[in-house]
XYZ file of N, CA and C in Angstrom:
534
model
N -40.472 14.436 8.584
C -39.231 14.027 8.643
C -38.803 12.816 7.968
N -37.613 12.630 7.235
C -37.224 11.873 6.340
C -36.849 10.445 6.904
N -36.951 9.349 6.197
C -36.594 8.122 6.804
C -35.178 8.046 6.484
N -34.366 7.216 7.427
C -32.798 7.125 7.294
C -32.487 6.561 5.774
N -33.315 5.519 5.214
C -32.698 4.829 3.999
C -33.071 6.114 2.733
N -34.316 6.663 2.947
C -34.346 7.465 1.858
C -33.438 8.793 1.816
N -32.776 9.178 3.289
C -31.861 10.133 3.345
C -30.698 9.874 2.882
N -30.155 8.572 3.039
C -29.016 7.907 2.652
C -29.086 8.208 0.974
N -30.485 7.682 0.247
C -30.499 7.389 -1.115
C -30.188 8.972 -1.826
N -30.952 9.904 -1.112
C -30.705 11.405 -1.491
C -29.536 11.791 -1.214
N -28.603 11.512 -0.292
C -27.315 11.884 -0.388
C -26.485 11.396 -1.214
N -26.660 10.177 -1.626
C -25.956 9.534 -2.618
C -26.156 10.040 -3.634
N -27.288 10.288 -4.055
C -27.530 10.926 -5.483
C -27.132 12.353 -5.879
N -27.309 12.945 -4.693
C -26.562 14.362 -4.647
C -25.050 14.193 -4.693
N -24.675 13.336 -4.197
C -23.229 13.341 -4.310
C -22.489 12.770 -5.816
N -23.398 11.670 -6.502
C -23.248 11.465 -7.782
C -23.292 12.337 -8.496
N -24.503 13.405 -8.343
C -24.867 14.331 -9.293
C -23.791 15.516 -9.578
N -22.942 15.675 -8.109
C -22.121 16.675 -7.969
C -20.939 16.423 -9.344
N -20.237 17.627 -9.419
C -19.189 17.664 -10.423
C -18.079 16.889 -9.668
N -17.213 15.890 -10.189
C -16.307 15.172 -9.457
C -14.943 15.863 -10.149
N -14.020 16.127 -8.953
C -12.736 16.513 -9.394
C -11.979 15.885 -10.463
N -11.291 16.597 -11.254
C -10.256 15.729 -12.351
C -9.341 14.877 -11.172
N -8.778 14.132 -11.834
C -7.469 13.486 -10.981
C -6.410 14.374 -10.771
N -6.189 14.257 -9.594
C -4.934 15.320 -9.083
C -3.796 14.964 -9.947
N -3.173 16.204 -10.766
C -1.787 16.032 -11.139
C -1.267 17.430 -10.968
N -0.537 17.446 -9.638
C -0.082 18.537 -9.321
C 1.266 18.771 -10.145
N 1.567 20.383 -9.986
C 2.845 20.746 -10.765
C 4.021 20.077 -10.267
N 4.316 19.817 -9.302
C 5.553 19.412 -8.932
C 5.684 17.869 -9.473
N 4.886 17.103 -9.504
C 4.525 15.788 -9.887
C 4.879 15.488 -11.305
N 4.355 16.616 -12.173
C 4.540 16.674 -13.404
C 5.991 17.042 -13.853
N 6.485 17.902 -13.139
C 7.751 18.245 -13.195
C 8.842 16.927 -13.191
N 8.547 16.222 -11.961
C 9.626 14.993 -11.659
C 9.154 14.128 -12.853
N 8.159 13.939 -13.440
C 8.037 13.027 -14.506
C 8.950 13.690 -15.672
N 8.594 14.649 -16.002
C 9.584 15.297 -16.884
C 10.831 15.261 -16.769
N 11.474 15.483 -15.570
C 13.022 15.089 -15.261
C 13.217 13.653 -15.592
N 12.371 12.524 -15.219
C 12.724 11.346 -15.837
C 12.710 11.204 -17.112
N 11.818 11.689 -17.781
C 11.869 11.659 -19.364
C 13.378 12.296 -19.824
N 13.746 13.458 -19.311
C 14.739 14.076 -19.682
C 16.052 13.027 -19.298
N 16.082 12.739 -18.189
C 17.179 11.582 -17.602
C 17.310 10.333 -18.544
N 16.145 9.909 -18.985
C 16.069 8.973 -19.989
C 16.766 9.359 -21.549
N 16.456 10.313 -21.849
C 16.967 10.902 -23.041
C 18.492 11.069 -22.956
N 19.113 11.707 -21.951
C 20.318 12.139 -21.794
C 21.156 10.938 -21.956
N 20.598 9.989 -20.950
C 21.449 8.851 -20.443
C 21.750 7.944 -21.782
N 20.549 7.781 -22.795
C 21.056 7.336 -23.974
C 22.161 8.121 -24.862
N 21.738 9.373 -24.794
C 23.125 10.182 -25.693
C 24.571 9.800 -24.713
N 24.615 9.928 -23.624
C 25.618 9.875 -22.924
C 26.100 8.344 -22.652
N 25.491 7.540 -23.094
C 25.507 5.943 -22.967
C 26.036 5.795 -21.467
N 24.878 6.280 -20.742
C 25.199 5.971 -19.166
C 24.213 5.146 -18.463
N 24.873 3.625 -18.470
C 24.077 2.568 -18.276
C 23.864 2.766 -16.797
N 24.266 3.110 -15.830
C 24.051 3.188 -14.442
C 22.735 4.097 -14.230
N 22.922 5.650 -14.763
C 21.901 6.438 -14.739
C 20.577 5.875 -15.268
N 20.581 5.282 -16.376
C 19.583 4.766 -17.327
C 18.837 3.633 -16.612
N 19.382 2.731 -15.928
C 18.911 1.532 -15.253
C 18.300 2.010 -14.005
N 18.727 3.127 -13.375
C 18.086 3.547 -12.021
C 16.675 4.317 -12.248
N 16.429 4.316 -13.678
C 15.004 5.037 -13.701
C 13.850 3.982 -13.817
N 14.175 2.560 -13.661
C 13.216 1.538 -13.700
C 12.858 1.088 -12.412
N 11.332 0.458 -12.470
C 10.988 -0.043 -10.995
C 12.011 -1.424 -10.614
N 12.300 -1.937 -11.831
C 13.014 -3.424 -11.685
C 13.485 -3.524 -13.236
N 14.412 -4.506 -13.039
C 14.980 -4.575 -14.324
C 13.886 -5.552 -15.450
N 13.284 -6.484 -14.966
C 12.558 -7.280 -15.937
C 11.133 -6.467 -16.126
N 10.998 -5.106 -16.221
C 9.710 -4.866 -16.701
C 9.256 -5.119 -17.986
N 7.928 -4.906 -18.377
C 7.509 -4.981 -19.502
C 8.010 -4.103 -20.380
N 8.833 -4.743 -21.649
C 9.595 -3.968 -22.581
C 9.197 -4.374 -23.924
N 8.212 -4.004 -24.637
C 7.897 -4.404 -25.725
C 7.391 -3.417 -27.109
N 7.704 -4.218 -28.127
C 7.676 -3.230 -29.178
C 6.714 -4.027 -30.268
N 6.073 -3.191 -31.119
C 5.245 -3.519 -32.231
C 5.836 -2.924 -33.791
N 6.271 -3.738 -34.534
C 6.446 -2.993 -35.818
C 5.242 -3.060 -36.801
N 5.270 -1.827 -37.813
C 3.948 -1.642 -38.248
C 4.184 -2.702 -39.793
N 3.006 -2.964 -40.056
C 2.840 -4.002 -41.132
C 3.592 -3.588 -42.314
N 3.480 -2.382 -42.423
C 4.440 -1.904 -43.913
C 6.097 -2.060 -43.519
N 6.363 -1.728 -42.472
C 7.768 -2.067 -41.910
C 7.985 -3.625 -42.132
N 7.153 -4.410 -41.797
C 7.470 -5.789 -41.772
C 7.481 -6.350 -43.156
N 6.712 -5.991 -44.102
C 6.954 -6.103 -45.577
C 8.229 -5.942 -46.187
N 8.506 -4.724 -45.850
C 9.907 -3.963 -46.371
C 10.832 -4.858 -46.045
N 10.967 -4.904 -44.572
C 12.004 -5.990 -44.056
C 11.904 -7.419 -44.536
N 10.972 -7.955 -45.048
C 10.958 -9.394 -45.550
C 11.471 -9.445 -47.096
N 10.718 -8.347 -47.376
C 10.942 -8.164 -48.998
C 12.545 -8.013 -49.412
N 13.508 -7.498 -48.460
C 14.714 -7.233 -48.598
C 15.775 -8.243 -48.120
N 15.282 -9.454 -47.531
C 15.914 -10.543 -47.152
C 16.586 -10.935 -48.141
N 17.999 -11.505 -48.171
C 18.709 -12.036 -49.196
C 18.306 -13.640 -49.403
N 17.328 -14.117 -48.272
C 17.143 -15.773 -48.780
C 15.590 -15.342 -48.250
N 14.715 -15.677 -49.123
C 13.340 -15.678 -48.994
C 12.868 -16.843 -48.057
N 13.819 -18.134 -47.934
C 13.111 -18.948 -47.327
C 13.343 -18.681 -45.584
N 14.225 -17.478 -45.376
C 14.304 -17.059 -43.841
C 12.619 -16.835 -43.307
N 12.531 -17.160 -41.756
C 11.289 -16.568 -41.440
C 11.018 -15.041 -41.499
N 9.448 -14.815 -41.609
C 9.310 -13.537 -41.585
C 9.674 -12.875 -40.363
N 10.071 -11.491 -40.311
C 10.733 -10.926 -39.031
C 9.201 -10.893 -38.062
N 9.427 -10.592 -36.847
C 8.395 -10.956 -35.876
C 7.532 -9.492 -35.792
N 6.183 -9.470 -35.769
C 5.574 -8.276 -35.491
C 5.985 -7.538 -34.335
N 5.869 -8.313 -33.221
C 6.036 -7.724 -31.823
C 7.293 -8.495 -31.288
N 7.739 -7.983 -30.438
C 9.137 -8.114 -29.924
C 9.357 -7.791 -28.402
N 9.968 -8.269 -27.388
C 9.893 -7.899 -26.246
C 11.671 -7.896 -25.864
N 12.379 -7.335 -24.716
C 13.523 -7.047 -24.462
C 13.419 -6.597 -22.999
N 14.680 -5.976 -22.747
C 14.650 -5.478 -21.231
C 15.331 -4.100 -21.549
N 15.592 -2.976 -20.424
C 15.945 -1.867 -20.435
C 17.470 -2.166 -20.399
N 18.040 -3.325 -19.630
C 19.676 -3.346 -19.719
C 19.849 -3.989 -21.182
N 19.240 -4.675 -21.734
C 19.611 -5.122 -23.125
C 19.633 -3.906 -24.115
N 18.627 -3.223 -24.069
C 18.437 -1.808 -24.681
C 19.548 -0.884 -24.420
N 20.258 -0.515 -23.208
C 21.146 0.313 -22.977
C 22.683 -0.369 -23.126
N 22.678 -1.556 -23.277
C 23.762 -2.385 -23.345
C 24.354 -2.243 -25.041
N 23.355 -2.320 -25.679
C 23.205 -2.058 -27.258
C 23.553 -0.763 -27.581
N 23.314 0.140 -26.744
C 23.489 1.623 -26.941
C 24.916 1.904 -26.615
N 25.201 1.427 -25.459
C 26.827 1.509 -24.967
C 27.667 1.174 -25.839
N 27.550 -0.279 -26.684
C 28.423 -0.660 -27.428
C 28.526 -0.036 -29.061
N 27.736 0.567 -29.160
C 27.707 1.401 -30.555
C 28.769 2.456 -30.481
N 29.381 2.896 -31.260
C 30.456 3.822 -31.356
C 29.826 5.186 -31.406
N 28.546 5.099 -32.665
C 27.881 6.108 -33.051
C 26.729 6.766 -32.068
N 26.881 8.068 -32.229
C 25.976 8.968 -31.308
C 24.494 8.245 -31.268
N 23.763 8.100 -30.436
C 22.132 7.628 -30.614
C 21.446 8.684 -29.763
N 20.212 8.605 -29.925
C 19.413 9.832 -29.481
C 17.837 9.141 -29.455
N 17.235 9.262 -28.501
C 15.718 9.249 -28.771
C 15.208 10.347 -28.442
N 14.497 11.129 -29.466
C 13.640 12.285 -29.395
C 12.163 12.218 -28.870
N 11.614 13.179 -28.419
C 10.455 13.182 -27.669
C 9.567 14.285 -27.993
N 8.367 14.164 -28.579
C 7.384 15.218 -28.779
C 5.947 15.061 -28.415
N 5.036 15.857 -28.325
C 3.702 15.887 -27.898
C 3.600 14.726 -26.689
N 4.459 15.238 -25.653
C 4.234 14.293 -24.588
C 2.880 14.603 -23.855
N 2.382 13.883 -23.346
C 1.220 13.675 -22.597
C 1.520 12.982 -21.247
N 0.967 13.759 -19.975
C 1.259 13.192 -18.860
C -0.112 13.246 -17.813
N -0.632 11.735 -17.730
C -1.673 11.844 -16.841
C -1.424 11.043 -15.633
N -1.484 11.620 -14.267
C -1.195 11.092 -13.116
C -2.285 11.312 -11.912
N -2.399 10.670 -10.964
C -3.250 10.914 -9.822
C -2.178 11.264 -8.743
N -0.755 11.341 -9.150
C 0.293 11.566 -8.096
C 0.757 10.448 -7.480
N 0.542 9.180 -7.848
C 1.029 7.983 -7.362
C 1.301 7.270 -8.483
N 0.437 7.163 -9.545
C 0.674 6.264 -10.705
C 0.303 7.435 -11.868
N 1.138 6.651 -13.015
C 1.186 8.112 -14.269
C 1.380 7.032 -15.657
N 0.634 7.784 -16.545
C 0.755 7.344 -17.929
C 1.540 8.348 -18.731
N 2.311 8.132 -19.289
C 3.198 9.030 -20.291
C 2.788 8.374 -21.522
N 2.677 9.493 -22.455
C 2.448 9.000 -23.750
C 3.056 9.898 -24.914
N 3.839 9.511 -25.840
C 4.327 10.666 -26.584
C 4.782 10.068 -28.172
N 5.286 10.954 -29.050
C 5.753 10.291 -30.311
C 7.153 10.344 -29.912
N 7.708 9.620 -30.733
C 9.328 9.497 -30.427
C 9.889 9.262 -31.899
N 11.169 9.679 -32.026
C 12.389 9.108 -33.079
C 13.444 8.741 -32.509
N 13.959 7.475 -33.206
C 15.086 7.044 -32.528
C 16.222 7.264 -33.741
N 17.144 8.350 -33.337
C 18.473 8.702 -34.041
C 19.439 7.720 -33.908
N 19.981 7.412 -34.917
C 21.338 6.461 -34.983
C 22.297 7.655 -35.910
N 22.911 8.168 -35.047
C 23.661 9.336 -35.539
C 22.804 10.141 -36.236
N 22.748 10.769 -37.607
C 22.015 11.515 -38.245
C 20.787 10.974 -38.827
N 20.866 9.597 -38.784
C 19.885 8.644 -39.548
C 18.608 8.393 -38.499
N 17.588 8.817 -39.045
C 16.403 8.601 -38.294
C 15.874 7.170 -38.386
N 16.315 6.196 -37.861
C 16.018 4.696 -37.948
C 14.695 4.572 -37.578
N 13.829 4.709 -36.890
C 12.595 4.443 -36.639
C 11.895 5.669 -35.704
N 10.627 5.358 -35.496
C 9.631 6.374 -35.249
C 8.331 5.640 -34.759
N 7.521 6.495 -33.782
C 6.093 5.754 -33.416
C 5.676 6.219 -32.363
N 5.028 5.884 -31.488
C 4.056 6.152 -30.295
C 4.895 5.205 -29.261
N 5.210 5.934 -27.986
C 5.694 4.984 -26.794
C 4.839 5.438 -25.673
N 4.849 4.649 -24.806
C 4.041 4.575 -23.852
C 4.525 4.183 -22.251
N 4.507 4.798 -21.317
C 5.124 4.372 -20.183
C 4.099 4.483 -19.125
N 4.181 3.374 -18.520
C 3.651 3.435 -17.156
C 4.708 3.743 -15.833
N 4.063 4.520 -15.091
C 4.968 4.628 -13.990
C 4.206 4.701 -12.737
N 5.301 4.709 -11.783
C 4.677 4.373 -10.338
C 5.739 5.338 -9.554
N 4.927 6.254 -8.515
C 5.997 6.896 -7.488
C 5.992 6.166 -6.318
N 7.248 6.016 -6.248
C 7.788 4.942 -5.001
C 8.828 5.752 -4.152
N 9.235 5.481 -3.049
C 10.022 6.209 -1.842
C 11.099 6.972 -2.506
N 11.803 6.470 -3.558
C 12.815 7.184 -4.170
C 12.328 7.839 -5.445
N 11.383 7.986 -5.685
C 10.867 9.109 -6.966
C 10.146 8.203 -7.889
N 9.870 8.978 -8.841
C 9.010 8.099 -9.879
C 9.949 7.180 -10.755
N 9.210 6.019 -11.162
C 10.135 4.418 -11.612
C 9.056 4.289 -12.916
N 10.035 3.928 -13.917
C 9.142 3.250 -14.984
C 8.814 1.963 -14.842
N 7.734 1.398 -14.763
C 7.048 0.301 -14.777
C 7.166 -0.752 -15.753
N 6.809 0.041 -16.995
C 6.433 -0.888 -18.181
C 6.736 0.135 -19.430
N 7.105 -0.145 -20.365
C 7.646 0.680 -21.741
C 6.739 -0.164 -22.739
N 6.127 0.393 -23.476
C 5.599 -0.234 -24.782
C 5.632 0.732 -25.860
N 5.913 0.408 -27.251
C 6.119 1.273 -28.382
C 5.530 0.642 -29.588
N 5.242 1.568 -30.620
C 5.119 0.956 -32.086
C 6.285 1.536 -32.582
N 6.749 0.843 -34.005
C 7.894 1.299 -34.596
C 7.635 1.276 -36.099
N 7.729 2.286 -36.768
C 7.948 2.326 -38.153
C 9.340 2.503 -38.508
N 9.947 1.628 -39.346
C 11.303 1.529 -39.581
C 11.475 2.748 -40.850
N 12.637 3.186 -41.095
C 12.772 4.055 -42.268
C 12.911 3.389 -43.409
N 12.196 3.609 -44.641
C 12.078 2.877 -45.614
C 13.596 3.036 -46.489
N 13.830 4.145 -46.227
C 15.212 4.814 -46.895
C 16.416 4.349 -46.023
N 17.387 3.588 -46.798
C 18.664 2.996 -46.071
C 19.410 4.334 -45.467
N 20.148 4.081 -44.482
C 21.196 5.258 -44.090
C 22.339 5.100 -45.110
N 22.787 6.320 -45.210
C 23.584 6.930 -46.333
C 25.091 6.106 -45.834
N 25.531 5.390 -46.809
C 26.834 4.825 -46.486
C 27.987 5.894 -46.327
N 29.050 5.528 -45.647
C 30.252 6.130 -45.195
C 31.181 6.261 -46.550
N 31.548 7.303 -46.779
C 32.334 7.344 -48.004
C 33.651 6.455 -47.825
N 34.231 5.708 -48.810
C 35.499 4.699 -48.862
C 36.615 5.682 -48.455
N 37.673 5.460 -47.680
C 38.852 6.151 -47.300
C 39.594 6.058 -48.489
């Protein structure tokens, strides 16, 4: 007969040795997150501030970007006054400031997404993708973007947004003079 401590150790060892299931990521939860991504994209195109802001857990989430070193060097080199401070590598803002800027612009703006990866246990999620930010037909910047999401009583909400950005080294084409 096995002593209780030895039996507990054997049970624990067998439990740890058994294959562990991957984090649960049901199809319905993934589809809900994909709908948030599409709603985010469409709200930018439609300049729909109310819909956009409802996607977030709260207004003061982490909203932070990092500009590539090459982009910083190009921005600094094209400054009219070299005494001006160097552009900042990292910056932060808010979803409201972002959508306010979108709404004020007359030109169509769009953020495109590719290589979207979603990892979730059904309660929290990490969304990771490549993006391009379009200002009209001009690809203004691109990079990687990451969202932290939480599932609330009212559905999935974005709790943090961080991204890298490579600024387009080619300036936008100037509109022809009338």
